[in-house]
PDB file of N, CA and C in Angstrom:
ATOM      1  N   ASN A   1       0.834  -1.192   0.000  1.00 81.00           N
ATOM      2  CA  ASN A   1       0.000   0.000   0.000  1.00 81.00           C
ATOM      3  C   ASN A   1       0.871   1.245   0.000  1.00 81.00           C
ATOM      4  N   ARG A   2       1.091   1.771  -1.158  1.00 90.00           N
ATOM      5  CA  ARG A   2       1.935   2.954  -1.319  1.00 90.00           C
ATOM      6  C   ARG A   2       1.066   4.133  -1.726  1.00 90.00           C
ATOM      7  N   ILE A   3       1.308   5.253  -1.041  1.00 90.00           N
ATOM      8  CA  ILE A   3       0.563   6.467  -1.365  1.00 90.00           C
ATOM      9  C   ILE A   3       1.480   7.369  -2.170  1.00 90.00           C
ATOM     10  N   SER A   4       0.945   7.933  -3.249  1.00 92.00           N
ATOM     11  CA  SER A   4       1.742   8.858  -4.050  1.00 92.00           C
ATOM     12  C   SER A   4       0.849   9.981  -4.558  1.00 92.00           C
ATOM     13  N   LEU A   5       1.490  11.083  -4.892  1.00 92.00           N
ATOM     14  CA  LEU A   5       0.760  12.249  -5.389  1.00 92.00           C
ATOM     15  C   LEU A   5       0.537  12.129  -6.891  1.00 92.00           C
ATOM     16  N   THR A   6      -0.545  12.700  -7.306  1.00 95.00           N
ATOM     17  CA  THR A   6      -0.778  12.818  -8.742  1.00 95.00           C
ATOM     18  C   THR A   6       0.151  13.905  -9.276  1.00 95.00           C
ATOM     19  N   GLU A   7       0.190  14.066 -10.578  1.00 95.00           N
ATOM     20  CA  GLU A   7       1.011  15.126 -11.165  1.00 95.00           C
ATOM     21  C   GLU A   7       0.543  16.491 -10.658  1.00 95.00           C
ATOM     22  N   ASN A   8      -0.778  16.681 -10.585  1.00 94.00           N
ATOM     23  CA  ASN A   8      -1.322  17.936 -10.050  1.00 94.00           C
ATOM     24  C   ASN A   8      -0.933  18.126  -8.591  1.00 94.00           C
ATOM     25  N   GLY A   9      -0.975  17.066  -7.833  1.00 93.00           N
ATOM     26  CA  GLY A   9      -0.605  17.138  -6.427  1.00 93.00           C
ATOM     27  C   GLY A   9       0.864  17.497  -6.244  1.00 93.00           C
ATOM     28  N   THR A  10       1.724  16.961  -7.087  1.00 94.00           N
ATOM     29  CA  THR A  10       3.149  17.266  -7.028  1.00 94.00           C
ATOM     30  C   THR A  10       3.405  18.740  -7.322  1.00 94.00           C
ATOM     31  N   VAL A  11       2.745  19.266  -8.345  1.00 93.00           N
ATOM     32  CA  VAL A  11       2.890  20.682  -8.685  1.00 93.00           C
ATOM     33  C   VAL A  11       2.395  21.541  -7.531  1.00 93.00           C
ATOM     34  N   PHE A  12       1.242  21.186  -6.970  1.00 92.00           N
ATOM     35  CA  PHE A  12       0.691  21.951  -5.849  1.00 92.00           C
ATOM     36  C   PHE A  12       1.625  21.912  -4.650  1.00 92.00           C
ATOM     37  N   LEU A  13       2.199  20.759  -4.361  1.00 93.00           N
ATOM     38  CA  LEU A  13       3.112  20.608  -3.226  1.00 93.00           C
ATOM     39  C   LEU A  13       4.332  21.514  -3.388  1.00 93.00           C
ATOM     40  N   GLN A  14       4.883  21.576  -4.581  1.00 93.00           N
ATOM     41  CA  GLN A  14       6.049  22.434  -4.819  1.00 93.00           C
ATOM     42  C   GLN A  14       5.715  23.898  -4.531  1.00 93.00           C
ATOM     43  N   TYR A  15       4.552  24.350  -4.991  1.00 90.00           N
ATOM     44  CA  TYR A  15       4.153  25.735  -4.729  1.00 90.00           C
ATOM     45  C   TYR A  15       3.865  25.951  -3.246  1.00 90.00           C
ATOM     46  N   ALA A  16       3.228  25.002  -2.611  1.00 90.00           N
ATOM     47  CA  ALA A  16       2.910  25.134  -1.186  1.00 90.00           C
ATOM     48  C   ALA A  16       4.184  25.230  -0.353  1.00 90.00           C
ATOM     49  N   GLU A  17       5.200  24.440  -0.702  1.00 92.00           N
ATOM     50  CA  GLU A  17       6.458  24.501   0.036  1.00 92.00           C
ATOM     51  C   GLU A  17       7.138  25.853  -0.148  1.00 92.00           C
ATOM     52  N   ARG A  18       7.097  26.398  -1.359  1.00 90.00           N
ATOM     53  CA  ARG A  18       7.682  27.711  -1.616  1.00 90.00           C
ATOM     54  C   ARG A  18       6.931  28.797  -0.849  1.00 90.00           C
ATOM     55  N   ILE A  19       5.600  28.703  -0.820  1.00 88.00           N
ATOM     56  CA  ILE A  19       4.786  29.689  -0.102  1.00 88.00           C
ATOM     57  C   ILE A  19       5.101  29.648   1.394  1.00 88.00           C
ATOM     58  N   LEU A  20       5.193  28.472   1.951  1.00 88.00           N
ATOM     59  CA  LEU A  20       5.509  28.349   3.373  1.00 88.00           C
ATOM     60  C   LEU A  20       6.899  28.892   3.686  1.00 88.00           C
ATOM     61  N   ALA A  21       7.864  28.629   2.811  1.00 89.00           N
ATOM     62  CA  ALA A  21       9.217  29.157   3.018  1.00 89.00           C
ATOM     63  C   ALA A  21       9.210  30.682   2.981  1.00 89.00           C
ATOM     64  N   LEU A  22       8.451  31.273   2.060  1.00 86.00           N
ATOM     65  CA  LEU A  22       8.351  32.730   1.995  1.00 86.00           C
ATOM     66  C   LEU A  22       7.669  33.305   3.220  1.00 86.00           C
ATOM     67  N   CYS A  23       6.667  32.616   3.743  1.00 83.00           N
ATOM     68  CA  CYS A  23       6.000  33.073   4.967  1.00 83.00           C
ATOM     69  C   CYS A  23       6.981  33.088   6.135  1.00 83.00           C
ATOM     70  N   GLU A  24       7.763  32.030   6.262  1.00 86.00           N
ATOM     71  CA  GLU A  24       8.751  31.969   7.338  1.00 86.00           C
ATOM     72  C   GLU A  24       9.803  33.061   7.170  1.00 86.00           C
ATOM     73  N   GLU A  25      10.260  33.267   5.935  1.00 85.00           N
ATOM     74  CA  GLU A  25      11.265  34.299   5.667  1.00 85.00           C
ATOM     75  C   GLU A  25      10.726  35.689   5.977  1.00 85.00           C
ATOM     76  N   SER A  26       9.469  35.949   5.616  1.00 83.00           N
ATOM     77  CA  SER A  26       8.894  37.267   5.887  1.00 83.00           C
ATOM     78  C   SER A  26       8.725  37.485   7.384  1.00 83.00           C
ATOM     79  N   CYS A  27       8.361  36.466   8.122  1.00 81.00           N
ATOM     80  CA  CYS A  27       8.246  36.591   9.580  1.00 81.00           C
ATOM     81  C   CYS A  27       9.601  36.889  10.210  1.00 81.00           C
ATOM     82  N   ARG A  28      10.654  36.206   9.743  1.00 82.00           N
ATOM     83  CA  ARG A  28      12.000  36.471  10.265  1.00 82.00           C
ATOM     84  C   ARG A  28      12.428  37.900   9.952  1.00 82.00           C
ATOM     85  N   ALA A  29      12.113  38.379   8.746  1.00 78.00           N
ATOM     86  CA  ALA A  29      12.486  39.742   8.357  1.00 78.00           C
ATOM     87  C   ALA A  29      11.792  40.767   9.236  1.00 78.00           C
ATOM     88  N   ILE A  30      10.527  40.553   9.544  1.00 78.00           N
ATOM     89  CA  ILE A  30       9.779  41.480  10.399  1.00 78.00           C
ATOM     90  C   ILE A  30      10.345  41.473  11.812  1.00 78.00           C
ATOM     91  N   ILE A  31      10.676  40.304  12.318  1.00 81.00           N
ATOM     92  CA  ILE A  31      11.273  40.200  13.654  1.00 81.00           C
ATOM     93  C   ILE A  31      12.621  40.918  13.679  1.00 81.00           C
ATOM     94  N   ASP A  32      13.425  40.732  12.625  1.00 77.00           N
ATOM     95  CA  ASP A  32      14.716  41.412  12.548  1.00 77.00           C
ATOM     96  C   ASP A  32      14.542  42.921  12.554  1.00 77.00           C
ATOM     97  N   LEU A  33      13.551  43.414  11.826  1.00 73.00           N
ATOM     98  CA  LEU A  33      13.291  44.855  11.811  1.00 73.00           C
ATOM     99  C   LEU A  33      12.889  45.353  13.192  1.00 73.00           C
ATOM    100  N   LYS A  34      12.023  44.604  13.864  1.00 76.00           N
ATOM    101  CA  LYS A  34      11.574  45.004  15.196  1.00 76.00           C
ATOM    102  C   LYS A  34      12.723  45.012  16.192  1.00 76.00           C
ATOM    103  N   ASN A  35      13.655  44.075  16.024  1.00 78.00           N
ATOM    104  CA  ASN A  35      14.781  43.962  16.954  1.00 78.00           C
ATOM    105  C   ASN A  35      15.947  44.853  16.563  1.00 78.00           C
ATOM    106  N   GLY A  36      15.796  45.601  15.497  1.00 73.00           N
ATOM    107  CA  GLY A  36      16.872  46.473  15.054  1.00 73.00           C
ATOM    108  C   GLY A  36      18.014  45.738  14.393  1.00 73.00           C
ATOM    109  N   GLU A  37      17.774  44.521  13.949  1.00 73.00           N
ATOM    110  CA  GLU A  37      18.823  43.717  13.347  1.00 73.00           C
ATOM    111  C   GLU A  37      18.857  43.833  11.832  1.00 73.00           C
ATOM    112  N   ARG A  38      17.953  44.597  11.264  1.00 78.00           N
ATOM    113  CA  ARG A  38      17.900  44.781   9.825  1.00 78.00           C
ATOM    114  C   ARG A  38      17.242  46.114   9.557  1.00 78.00           C
ATOM    115  N   GLY A  39      17.628  46.771   8.491  1.00 81.00           N
ATOM    116  CA  GLY A  39      16.995  48.028   8.133  1.00 81.00           C
ATOM    117  C   GLY A  39      17.977  49.004   7.528  1.00 81.00           C
ATOM    118  N   ASN A  40      17.621  50.255   7.568  1.00 85.00           N
ATOM    119  CA  ASN A  40      18.427  51.322   6.995  1.00 85.00           C
ATOM    120  C   ASN A  40      18.797  52.318   8.084  1.00 85.00           C
ATOM    121  N   LEU A  41      20.008  52.842   7.991  1.00 85.00           N
ATOM    122  CA  LEU A  41      20.469  53.835   8.936  1.00 85.00           C
ATOM    123  C   LEU A  41      21.172  54.935   8.160  1.00 85.00           C
ATOM    124  N   THR A  42      20.704  56.167   8.334  1.00 87.00           N
ATOM    125  CA  THR A  42      21.350  57.315   7.715  1.00 87.00           C
ATOM    126  C   THR A  42      22.085  58.096   8.799  1.00 87.00           C
ATOM    127  N   VAL A  43      23.350  58.374   8.544  1.00 87.00           N
ATOM    128  CA  VAL A  43      24.189  59.086   9.497  1.00 87.00           C
ATOM    129  C   VAL A  43      24.723  60.333   8.812  1.00 87.00           C
ATOM    130  N   GLY A  44      24.623  61.465   9.504  1.00 87.00           N
ATOM    131  CA  GLY A  44      25.172  62.710   8.986  1.00 87.00           C
ATOM    132  C   GLY A  44      26.356  63.150   9.827  1.00 87.00           C
ATOM    133  N   ALA A  45      27.353  63.695   9.172  1.00 88.00           N
ATOM    134  CA  ALA A  45      28.538  64.157   9.896  1.00 88.00           C
ATOM    135  C   ALA A  45      29.123  65.369   9.195  1.00 88.00           C
ATOM    136  N   SER A  46      29.780  66.203  10.001  1.00 86.00           N
ATOM    137  CA  SER A  46      30.473  67.360   9.435  1.00 86.00           C
ATOM    138  C   SER A  46      31.697  66.871   8.654  1.00 86.00           C
ATOM    139  N   GLN A  47      32.307  67.779   7.909  1.00 85.00           N
ATOM    140  CA  GLN A  47      33.459  67.409   7.075  1.00 85.00           C
ATOM    141  C   GLN A  47      34.575  66.762   7.897  1.00 85.00           C
ATOM    142  N   THR A  48      34.934  67.381   8.997  1.00 82.00           N
ATOM    143  CA  THR A  48      36.054  66.875   9.795  1.00 82.00           C
ATOM    144  C   THR A  48      35.735  65.514  10.400  1.00 82.00           C
ATOM    145  N   ILE A  49      34.588  65.412  11.059  1.00 85.00           N
ATOM    146  CA  ILE A  49      34.176  64.142  11.677  1.00 85.00           C
ATOM    147  C   ILE A  49      33.979  63.081  10.600  1.00 85.00           C
ATOM    148  N   GLY A  50      33.314  63.462   9.522  1.00 84.00           N
ATOM    149  CA  GLY A  50      33.042  62.511   8.438  1.00 84.00           C
ATOM    150  C   GLY A  50      34.302  62.012   7.762  1.00 84.00           C
ATOM    151  N   THR A  51      35.344  62.815   7.755  1.00 85.00           N
ATOM    152  CA  THR A  51      36.587  62.433   7.100  1.00 85.00           C
ATOM    153  C   THR A  51      37.497  61.609   8.006  1.00 85.00           C
ATOM    154  N   TYR A  52      37.595  61.984   9.272  1.00 83.00           N
ATOM    155  CA  TYR A  52      38.593  61.364  10.149  1.00 83.00           C
ATOM    156  C   TYR A  52      38.046  60.331  11.136  1.00 83.00           C
ATOM    157  N   LEU A  53      36.859  60.536  11.648  1.00 83.00           N
ATOM    158  CA  LEU A  53      36.331  59.644  12.685  1.00 83.00           C
ATOM    159  C   LEU A  53      35.350  58.605  12.133  1.00 83.00           C
ATOM    160  N   MET A  54      34.433  59.054  11.319  1.00 85.00           N
ATOM    161  CA  MET A  54      33.341  58.181  10.872  1.00 85.00           C
ATOM    162  C   MET A  54      33.786  56.931  10.102  1.00 85.00           C
ATOM    163  N   PRO A  55      34.795  56.990   9.251  1.00 88.00           N
ATOM    164  CA  PRO A  55      35.159  55.764   8.525  1.00 88.00           C
ATOM    165  C   PRO A  55      35.479  54.588   9.448  1.00 88.00           C
ATOM    166  N   ARG A  56      36.221  54.836  10.522  1.00 87.00           N
ATOM    167  CA  ARG A  56      36.542  53.753  11.460  1.00 87.00           C
ATOM    168  C   ARG A  56      35.314  53.288  12.223  1.00 87.00           C
ATOM    169  N   VAL A  57      34.513  54.239  12.685  1.00 87.00           N
ATOM    170  CA  VAL A  57      33.310  53.902  13.453  1.00 87.00           C
ATOM    171  C   VAL A  57      32.318  53.128  12.580  1.00 87.00           C
ATOM    172  N   LEU A  58      32.108  53.610  11.359  1.00 87.00           N
ATOM    173  CA  LEU A  58      31.143  52.963  10.477  1.00 87.00           C
ATOM    174  C   LEU A  58      31.639  51.600   9.990  1.00 87.00           C
ATOM    175  N   ALA A  59      32.935  51.443   9.832  1.00 89.00           N
ATOM    176  CA  ALA A  59      33.471  50.129   9.452  1.00 89.00           C
ATOM    177  C   ALA A  59      33.207  49.109  10.558  1.00 89.00           C
ATOM    178  N   LEU A  60      33.407  49.519  11.795  1.00 86.00           N
ATOM    179  CA  LEU A  60      33.121  48.636  12.933  1.00 86.00           C
ATOM    180  C   LEU A  60      31.631  48.328  13.015  1.00 86.00           C
ATOM    181  N   PHE A  61      30.808  49.348  12.834  1.00 85.00           N
ATOM    182  CA  PHE A  61      29.354  49.153  12.859  1.00 85.00           C
ATOM    183  C   PHE A  61      28.934  48.174  11.758  1.00 85.00           C
ATOM    184  N   ALA A  62      29.475  48.357  10.551  1.00 87.00           N
ATOM    185  CA  ALA A  62      29.111  47.488   9.426  1.00 87.00           C
ATOM    186  C   ALA A  62      29.537  46.048   9.672  1.00 87.00           C
ATOM    187  N   GLN A  63      30.658  45.847  10.353  1.00 87.00           N
ATOM    188  CA  GLN A  63      31.084  44.491  10.699  1.00 87.00           C
ATOM    189  C   GLN A  63      30.150  43.857  11.718  1.00 87.00           C
ATOM    190  N   THR A  64      29.715  44.659  12.676  1.00 83.00           N
ATOM    191  CA  THR A  64      28.855  44.153  13.743  1.00 83.00           C
ATOM    192  C   THR A  64      27.428  43.925  13.262  1.00 83.00           C
ATOM    193  N   TYR A  65      26.936  44.810  12.382  1.00 82.00           N
ATOM    194  CA  TYR A  65      25.561  44.744  11.888  1.00 82.00           C
ATOM    195  C   TYR A  65      25.551  44.738  10.361  1.00 82.00           C
ATOM    196  N   PRO A  66      25.991  43.653   9.731  1.00 85.00           N
ATOM    197  CA  PRO A  66      26.103  43.635   8.264  1.00 85.00           C
ATOM    198  C   PRO A  66      24.764  43.722   7.535  1.00 85.00           C
ATOM    199  N   GLN A  67      23.680  43.411   8.201  1.00 84.00           N
ATOM    200  CA  GLN A  67      22.376  43.434   7.540  1.00 84.00           C
ATOM    201  C   GLN A  67      21.697  44.806   7.582  1.00 84.00           C
ATOM    202  N   ILE A  68      22.361  45.792   8.169  1.00 86.00           N
ATOM    203  CA  ILE A  68      21.826  47.152   8.196  1.00 86.00           C
ATOM    204  C   ILE A  68      22.522  47.960   7.112  1.00 86.00           C
ATOM    205  N   ASN A  69      21.732  48.569   6.246  1.00 88.00           N
ATOM    206  CA  ASN A  69      22.263  49.382   5.155  1.00 88.00           C
ATOM    207  C   ASN A  69      22.598  50.770   5.680  1.00 88.00           C
ATOM    208  N   LEU A  70      23.832  51.172   5.490  1.00 88.00           N
ATOM    209  CA  LEU A  70      24.294  52.480   5.959  1.00 88.00           C
ATOM    210  C   LEU A  70      24.286  53.489   4.821  1.00 88.00           C
ATOM    211  N   ASN A  71      23.806  54.681   5.129  1.00 89.00           N
ATOM    212  CA  ASN A  71      23.865  55.805   4.204  1.00 89.00           C
ATOM    213  C   ASN A  71      24.532  56.936   4.961  1.00 89.00           C
ATOM    214  N   VAL A  72      25.688  57.394   4.470  1.00 88.00           N
ATOM    215  CA  VAL A  72      26.456  58.425   5.160  1.00 88.00           C
ATOM    216  C   VAL A  72      26.393  59.719   4.360  1.00 88.00           C
ATOM    217  N   GLN A  73      26.064  60.792   5.054  1.00 89.00           N
ATOM    218  CA  GLN A  73      26.021  62.110   4.425  1.00 89.00           C
ATOM    219  C   GLN A  73      27.029  63.003   5.130  1.00 89.00           C
ATOM    220  N   VAL A  74      28.031  63.441   4.385  1.00 89.00           N
ATOM    221  CA  VAL A  74      29.053  64.332   4.934  1.00 89.00           C
ATOM    222  C   VAL A  74      28.860  65.695   4.296  1.00 89.00           C
ATOM    223  N   SER A  75      28.706  66.694   5.155  1.00 88.00           N
ATOM    224  CA  SER A  75      28.477  68.057   4.665  1.00 88.00           C
ATOM    225  C   SER A  75      28.882  69.042   5.762  1.00 88.00           C
ATOM    226  N   SER A  76      28.581  70.298   5.535  1.00 85.00           N
ATOM    227  CA  SER A  76      28.903  71.305   6.556  1.00 85.00           C
ATOM    228  C   SER A  76      28.024  71.079   7.789  1.00 85.00           C
ATOM    229  N   THR A  77      28.503  71.553   8.913  1.00 80.00           N
ATOM    230  CA  THR A  77      27.759  71.399  10.171  1.00 80.00           C
ATOM    231  C   THR A  77      26.378  72.029  10.051  1.00 80.00           C
ATOM    232  N   ARG A  78      26.288  73.162   9.415  1.00 81.00           N
ATOM    233  CA  ARG A  78      25.007  73.871   9.269  1.00 81.00           C
ATOM    234  C   ARG A  78      23.983  73.000   8.522  1.00 81.00           C
ATOM    235  N   ILE A  79      24.413  72.364   7.455  1.00 84.00           N
ATOM    236  CA  ILE A  79      23.504  71.529   6.667  1.00 84.00           C
ATOM    237  C   ILE A  79      23.126  70.260   7.421  1.00 84.00           C
ATOM    238  N   ILE A  80      24.096  69.620   8.073  1.00 78.00           N
ATOM    239  CA  ILE A  80      23.821  68.387   8.820  1.00 78.00           C
ATOM    240  C   ILE A  80      22.893  68.658   9.990  1.00 78.00           C
ATOM    241  N   ALA A  81      23.018  69.819  10.644  1.00 77.00           N
ATOM    242  CA  ALA A  81      22.191  70.158  11.796  1.00 77.00           C
ATOM    243  C   ALA A  81      20.709  70.300  11.408  1.00 77.00           C
ATOM    244  N   LYS A  82      20.439  70.587  10.156  1.00 72.00           N
ATOM    245  CA  LYS A  82      19.045  70.732   9.718  1.00 72.00           C
ATOM    246  C   LYS A  82      18.405  69.396   9.686  1.00 72.00           C
TER     247      LYS A  82
END
């Protein structure tokens, strides 16, 4: 007594497995966002800080949190303060 899927059942199973995997992946992504483990971070710095300090700090941050996308804006203090 062997049970097997029809051709239609096999096709449906493949799609169902993909759908379930996407559901699990989306749940993990939402949890990561809530926990601050994934997302986007924009950092602004003045010319001096952005040139001399930020590269080392941001390199360390990127190593620690590789799943967070960094956007760095270096400009005058007046513009960054806005």
